[in-house]
Amino acid sequence: MDAIFTGPFIFSAIFFLVLIGIGIVIFSRFK
């Protein structure tokens, strides 16, 4: 894959995983 495409793709994937992690933490706190 091209580096121009791989860079933003990896960044968006990490950002998506971080959002899921924060959502799980907030959900577990209010549960």
XYZ file of C-alpha atoms in Angstrom:
31
model
C 0.000 0.000 0.000
C 1.060 3.576 -0.551
C 2.460 5.481 2.426
C 0.118 8.392 1.688
C -2.847 6.053 2.274
C -1.328 3.921 5.044
C -0.517 6.905 7.305
C -4.055 8.334 7.650
C -5.548 4.816 7.707
C -3.447 3.752 10.706
C -4.134 7.069 12.470
C -7.894 6.741 11.975
C -7.810 3.107 13.128
C -5.953 4.016 16.344
C -8.300 6.969 16.925
C -11.300 4.645 16.461
C -9.903 2.132 18.965
C -9.272 4.940 21.478
C -12.886 6.110 21.138
C -14.092 2.548 21.784
C -11.832 2.275 24.840
C -13.144 5.554 26.280
C -16.720 4.432 25.626
C -16.149 1.151 27.480
C -14.584 2.957 30.453
C -17.475 5.433 30.699
C -20.038 2.646 30.306
C -18.397 0.536 33.033
C -18.263 3.508 35.414
C -21.971 4.307 35.079
C -23.010 0.662 35.143
